[in-house]
mmCIF file with all atom_site columns, C-alpha atoms in Angstrom:
data_model
loop_
_atom_site.group_PDB
_atom_site.id
_atom_site.type_symbol
_atom_site.label_atom_id
_atom_site.label_alt_id
_atom_site.label_comp_id
_atom_site.label_asym_id
_atom_site.label_entity_id
_atom_site.label_seq_id
_atom_site.pdbx_PDB_ins_code
_atom_site.Cartn_x
_atom_site.Cartn_y
_atom_site.Cartn_z
_atom_site.occupancy
_atom_site.B_iso_or_equiv
_atom_site.pdbx_formal_charge
_atom_site.auth_seq_id
_atom_site.auth_comp_id
_atom_site.auth_asym_id
_atom_site.auth_atom_id
_atom_site.pdbx_PDB_model_num
ATOM 1   C CA . MET A 1 1   ? -99.892 24.681 110.141 1.00 0.00 ? 114 MET A CA 1
ATOM 2   C CA . ALA A 1 2   ? -97.811 25.573 107.113 1.00 0.00 ? 115 ALA A CA 1
ATOM 3   C CA . ILE A 1 3   ? -94.078 25.939 106.512 1.00 0.00 ? 116 ILE A CA 1
ATOM 4   C CA . TYR A 1 4   ? -92.564 29.162 105.126 1.00 0.00 ? 117 TYR A CA 1
ATOM 5   C CA . TRP A 1 5   ? -89.091 30.544 104.649 1.00 0.00 ? 118 TRP A CA 1
ATOM 6   C CA . GLU A 1 6   ? -88.397 34.148 105.572 1.00 0.00 ? 119 GLU A CA 1
ATOM 7   C CA . PHE A 1 7   ? -86.025 36.284 103.491 1.00 0.00 ? 120 PHE A CA 1
ATOM 8   C CA . ILE A 1 8   ? -84.348 38.071 106.413 1.00 0.00 ? 121 ILE A CA 1
ATOM 9   C CA . ARG A 1 9   ? -81.345 39.839 104.902 1.00 0.00 ? 122 ARG A CA 1
ATOM 10  C CA . LEU A 1 10  ? -79.041 40.196 101.910 1.00 0.00 ? 123 LEU A CA 1
ATOM 11  C CA . GLU A 1 11  ? -75.757 42.041 102.393 1.00 0.00 ? 124 GLU A CA 1
ATOM 12  C CA . CYS A 1 12  ? -73.362 43.087 99.635  1.00 0.00 ? 125 CYS A CA 1
ATOM 13  C CA . VAL A 1 13  ? -69.806 42.477 100.829 1.00 0.00 ? 126 VAL A CA 1
ATOM 14  C CA . LYS A 1 14  ? -68.343 43.022 97.342  1.00 0.00 ? 127 LYS A CA 1
ATOM 15  C CA . PRO A 1 15  ? -70.296 43.654 94.113  1.00 0.00 ? 128 PRO A CA 1
ATOM 16  C CA . SER A 1 16  ? -69.486 41.586 91.039  1.00 0.00 ? 129 SER A CA 1
ATOM 17  C CA . GLU A 1 17  ? -69.376 44.727 88.876  1.00 0.00 ? 130 GLU A CA 1
ATOM 18  C CA . PRO A 1 18  ? -67.175 47.743 89.746  1.00 0.00 ? 131 PRO A CA 1
ATOM 19  C CA . TYR A 1 19  ? -70.108 50.164 89.359  1.00 0.00 ? 132 TYR A CA 1
ATOM 20  C CA . GLY A 1 20  ? -72.555 47.999 91.351  1.00 0.00 ? 133 GLY A CA 1
ATOM 21  C CA . ASP A 1 21  ? -74.978 45.175 90.659  1.00 0.00 ? 134 ASP A CA 1
ATOM 22  C CA . GLU A 1 22  ? -78.601 44.962 89.563  1.00 0.00 ? 135 GLU A CA 1
ATOM 23  C CA . LEU A 1 23  ? -79.830 41.970 91.518  1.00 0.00 ? 136 LEU A CA 1
ATOM 24  C CA . TYR A 1 24  ? -82.722 39.569 91.333  1.00 0.00 ? 137 TYR A CA 1
ATOM 25  C CA . MET A 1 25  ? -83.549 36.340 93.123  1.00 0.00 ? 138 MET A CA 1
ATOM 26  C CA . LEU A 1 26  ? -85.286 33.232 91.807  1.00 0.00 ? 139 LEU A CA 1
ATOM 27  C CA . GLN A 1 27  ? -87.055 30.467 93.700  1.00 0.00 ? 140 GLN A CA 1
ATOM 28  C CA . ASN A 1 28  ? -87.380 27.314 91.603  1.00 0.00 ? 141 ASN A CA 1
ATOM 29  C CA . GLY A 1 29  ? -86.919 29.451 88.474  1.00 0.00 ? 142 GLY A CA 1
ATOM 30  C CA . LYS A 1 30  ? -89.506 32.130 89.373  1.00 0.00 ? 143 LYS A CA 1
ATOM 31  C CA . LYS A 1 31  ? -88.468 35.696 90.198  1.00 0.00 ? 144 LYS A CA 1
ATOM 32  C CA . ILE A 1 32  ? -89.343 36.513 93.824  1.00 0.00 ? 145 ILE A CA 1
ATOM 33  C CA . TRP A 1 33  ? -87.261 39.647 94.510  1.00 0.00 ? 146 TRP A CA 1
ATOM 34  C CA . ASN A 1 34  ? -85.178 42.308 92.791  1.00 0.00 ? 147 ASN A CA 1
ATOM 35  C CA . THR A 1 35  ? -83.418 45.568 93.532  1.00 0.00 ? 148 THR A CA 1
ATOM 36  C CA . THR A 1 36  ? -85.236 48.702 92.491  1.00 0.00 ? 149 THR A CA 1
ATOM 37  C CA . ASP A 1 37  ? -82.403 51.002 91.371  1.00 0.00 ? 150 ASP A CA 1
ATOM 38  C CA . ASP A 1 38  ? -79.593 50.605 88.827  1.00 0.00 ? 151 ASP A CA 1
ATOM 39  C CA . ASN A 1 39  ? -76.210 49.752 90.355  1.00 0.00 ? 152 ASN A CA 1
ATOM 40  C CA . GLU A 1 40  ? -77.827 49.368 93.782  1.00 0.00 ? 153 GLU A CA 1
ATOM 41  C CA . GLY A 1 41  ? -75.604 46.439 94.820  1.00 0.00 ? 154 GLY A CA 1
ATOM 42  C CA . GLN A 1 42  ? -72.669 48.297 96.349  1.00 0.00 ? 155 GLN A CA 1
ATOM 43  C CA . ALA A 1 43  ? -70.353 47.142 99.156  1.00 0.00 ? 156 ALA A CA 1
ATOM 44  C CA . GLY A 1 44  ? -72.063 47.647 102.505 1.00 0.00 ? 157 GLY A CA 1
ATOM 45  C CA . LYS A 1 45  ? -75.595 47.778 101.076 1.00 0.00 ? 158 LYS A CA 1
ATOM 46  C CA . VAL A 1 46  ? -78.115 45.745 103.080 1.00 0.00 ? 159 VAL A CA 1
ATOM 47  C CA . TRP A 1 47  ? -81.661 44.695 102.183 1.00 0.00 ? 160 TRP A CA 1
ATOM 48  C CA . GLU A 1 48  ? -84.012 43.358 104.855 1.00 0.00 ? 161 GLU A CA 1
ATOM 49  C CA . PRO A 1 49  ? -87.241 42.412 103.067 1.00 0.00 ? 162 PRO A CA 1
ATOM 50  C CA . GLY A 1 50  ? -88.719 40.213 105.822 1.00 0.00 ? 163 GLY A CA 1
ATOM 51  C CA . THR A 1 51  ? -90.844 38.519 103.158 1.00 0.00 ? 164 THR A CA 1
ATOM 52  C CA . LEU A 1 52  ? -92.346 35.057 103.746 1.00 0.00 ? 165 LEU A CA 1
ATOM 53  C CA . PHE A 1 53  ? -92.500 32.433 100.990 1.00 0.00 ? 166 PHE A CA 1
ATOM 54  C CA . LYS A 1 54  ? -94.481 29.180 101.204 1.00 0.00 ? 167 LYS A CA 1
ATOM 55  C CA . LEU A 1 55  ? -92.274 26.118 101.380 1.00 0.00 ? 168 LEU A CA 1
ATOM 56  C CA . ASP A 1 56  ? -94.232 23.037 100.259 1.00 0.00 ? 169 ASP A CA 1
ATOM 57  C CA . GLN A 1 57  ? -91.096 21.372 98.882  1.00 0.00 ? 170 GLN A CA 1
ATOM 58  C CA . ASP A 1 58  ? -87.369 22.059 98.683  1.00 0.00 ? 171 ASP A CA 1
ATOM 59  C CA . ALA A 1 59  ? -86.667 25.505 97.243  1.00 0.00 ? 172 ALA A CA 1
ATOM 60  C CA . ASP A 1 60  ? -83.758 26.185 94.889  1.00 0.00 ? 173 ASP A CA 1
ATOM 61  C CA . ILE A 1 61  ? -82.735 29.812 95.536  1.00 0.00 ? 174 ILE A CA 1
ATOM 62  C CA . GLN A 1 62  ? -80.524 31.655 93.052  1.00 0.00 ? 175 GLN A CA 1
ATOM 63  C CA . LEU A 1 63  ? -79.116 35.197 93.183  1.00 0.00 ? 176 LEU A CA 1
ATOM 64  C CA . TRP A 1 64  ? -78.457 36.747 89.768  1.00 0.00 ? 177 TRP A CA 1
ATOM 65  C CA . GLU A 1 65  ? -76.909 39.969 88.478  1.00 0.00 ? 178 GLU A CA 1
ATOM 66  C CA . TYR A 1 66  ? -78.695 41.488 85.485  1.00 0.00 ? 179 TYR A CA 1
ATOM 67  C CA . ASP A 1 67  ? -76.571 42.405 82.455  1.00 0.00 ? 180 ASP A CA 1
ATOM 68  C CA . PRO A 1 68  ? -78.335 44.238 79.609  1.00 0.00 ? 181 PRO A CA 1
ATOM 69  C CA . ASP A 1 69  ? -75.789 43.350 76.883  1.00 0.00 ? 182 ASP A CA 1
ATOM 70  C CA . THR A 1 70  ? -74.516 39.911 77.964  1.00 0.00 ? 183 THR A CA 1
ATOM 71  C CA . PRO A 1 71  ? -75.972 36.847 79.716  1.00 0.00 ? 184 PRO A CA 1
ATOM 72  C CA . ASP A 1 72  ? -76.873 37.452 83.360  1.00 0.00 ? 185 ASP A CA 1
ATOM 73  C CA . ASP A 1 73  ? -74.373 36.301 86.007  1.00 0.00 ? 186 ASP A CA 1
ATOM 74  C CA . LEU A 1 74  ? -75.191 33.685 88.652  1.00 0.00 ? 187 LEU A CA 1
ATOM 75  C CA . LEU A 1 75  ? -73.850 35.043 91.956  1.00 0.00 ? 188 LEU A CA 1
ATOM 76  C CA . GLY A 1 76  ? -74.938 32.175 94.174  1.00 0.00 ? 189 GLY A CA 1
ATOM 77  C CA . GLN A 1 77  ? -77.316 29.338 94.815  1.00 0.00 ? 190 GLN A CA 1
ATOM 78  C CA . THR A 1 78  ? -78.606 27.377 97.811  1.00 0.00 ? 191 THR A CA 1
ATOM 79  C CA . SER A 1 79  ? -81.392 24.989 98.734  1.00 0.00 ? 192 SER A CA 1
ATOM 80  C CA . ILE A 1 80  ? -83.900 25.663 101.496 1.00 0.00 ? 193 ILE A CA 1
ATOM 81  C CA . THR A 1 81  ? -85.741 22.634 102.873 1.00 0.00 ? 194 THR A CA 1
ATOM 82  C CA . PRO A 1 82  ? -88.833 22.242 105.068 1.00 0.00 ? 195 PRO A CA 1
ATOM 83  C CA . SER A 1 83  ? -86.744 20.155 107.494 1.00 0.00 ? 196 SER A CA 1
ATOM 84  C CA . GLU A 1 84  ? -84.910 23.376 108.515 1.00 0.00 ? 197 GLU A CA 1
ATOM 85  C CA . ALA A 1 85  ? -88.036 24.625 110.353 1.00 0.00 ? 198 ALA A CA 1
ATOM 86  C CA . GLY A 1 86  ? -87.248 25.773 113.876 1.00 0.00 ? 199 GLY A CA 1
ATOM 87  C CA . GLN A 1 87  ? -83.467 25.815 113.387 1.00 0.00 ? 200 GLN A CA 1
ATOM 88  C CA . GLY A 1 88  ? -83.222 29.626 113.469 1.00 0.00 ? 201 GLY A CA 1
ATOM 89  C CA . PRO A 1 89  ? -81.534 31.972 111.004 1.00 0.00 ? 202 PRO A CA 1
ATOM 90  C CA . LYS A 1 90  ? -78.986 30.591 108.542 1.00 0.00 ? 203 LYS A CA 1
ATOM 91  C CA . THR A 1 91  ? -76.532 32.575 106.435 1.00 0.00 ? 204 THR A CA 1
ATOM 92  C CA . ARG A 1 92  ? -75.131 31.451 103.107 1.00 0.00 ? 205 ARG A CA 1
ATOM 93  C CA . ASP A 1 93  ? -72.259 33.107 101.220 1.00 0.00 ? 206 ASP A CA 1
ATOM 94  C CA . PHE A 1 94  ? -72.820 33.706 97.512  1.00 0.00 ? 207 PHE A CA 1
ATOM 95  C CA . THR A 1 95  ? -69.446 34.251 95.827  1.00 0.00 ? 208 THR A CA 1
ATOM 96  C CA . GLY A 1 96  ? -70.093 33.800 92.117  1.00 0.00 ? 209 GLY A CA 1
ATOM 97  C CA . ASP A 1 97  ? -68.661 36.029 89.376  1.00 0.00 ? 210 ASP A CA 1
ATOM 98  C CA . GLU A 1 98  ? -66.117 37.604 91.769  1.00 0.00 ? 211 GLU A CA 1
ATOM 99  C CA . GLY A 1 99  ? -68.879 39.118 93.940  1.00 0.00 ? 212 GLY A CA 1
ATOM 100 C CA . HIS A 1 100 ? -69.692 38.327 97.564  1.00 0.00 ? 213 HIS A CA 1
ATOM 101 C CA . TYR A 1 101 ? -73.160 38.480 99.126  1.00 0.00 ? 214 TYR A CA 1
ATOM 102 C CA . LYS A 1 102 ? -74.373 37.148 102.490 1.00 0.00 ? 215 LYS A CA 1
ATOM 103 C CA . PHE A 1 103 ? -77.915 35.741 102.315 1.00 0.00 ? 216 PHE A CA 1
ATOM 104 C CA . THR A 1 104 ? -79.768 35.154 105.601 1.00 0.00 ? 217 THR A CA 1
ATOM 105 C CA . TYR A 1 105 ? -83.056 33.278 105.923 1.00 0.00 ? 218 TYR A CA 1
ATOM 106 C CA . LYS A 1 106 ? -84.977 31.090 108.355 1.00 0.00 ? 219 LYS A CA 1
ATOM 107 C CA . VAL A 1 107 ? -87.640 28.424 107.997 1.00 0.00 ? 220 VAL A CA 1
ATOM 108 C CA . VAL A 1 108 ? -90.715 28.818 110.196 1.00 0.00 ? 221 VAL A CA 1
ATOM 109 C CA . THR A 1 109 ? -93.953 26.996 110.872 1.00 0.00 ? 222 THR A CA 1
ATOM 110 C CA . ILE A 1 110 ? -97.060 29.179 111.065 1.00 0.00 ? 223 ILE A CA 1
#
């Protein structure tokens, strides 16, 4: 059996930019997800990828907002650990750079 974490949901409560955010997510420094349209991160927008990622060790998850003319903005960060397997869905609030996103995931054994 192997341990994975499932990216269940990301909800934009409040974007960090007034016109919306261009989002991407890193796991241990590697891009694993991004929005597909400019300014897609608007209040009320929900993504439900349902994607599974292998979890051999602790994962450092970061949500970033892309800025073409200035350094990108870190919106939030959390750790996901293999010991969370079987504990059900967990939600973390990312509130960096005046934005607010709710990130929901769960750790599963397959």
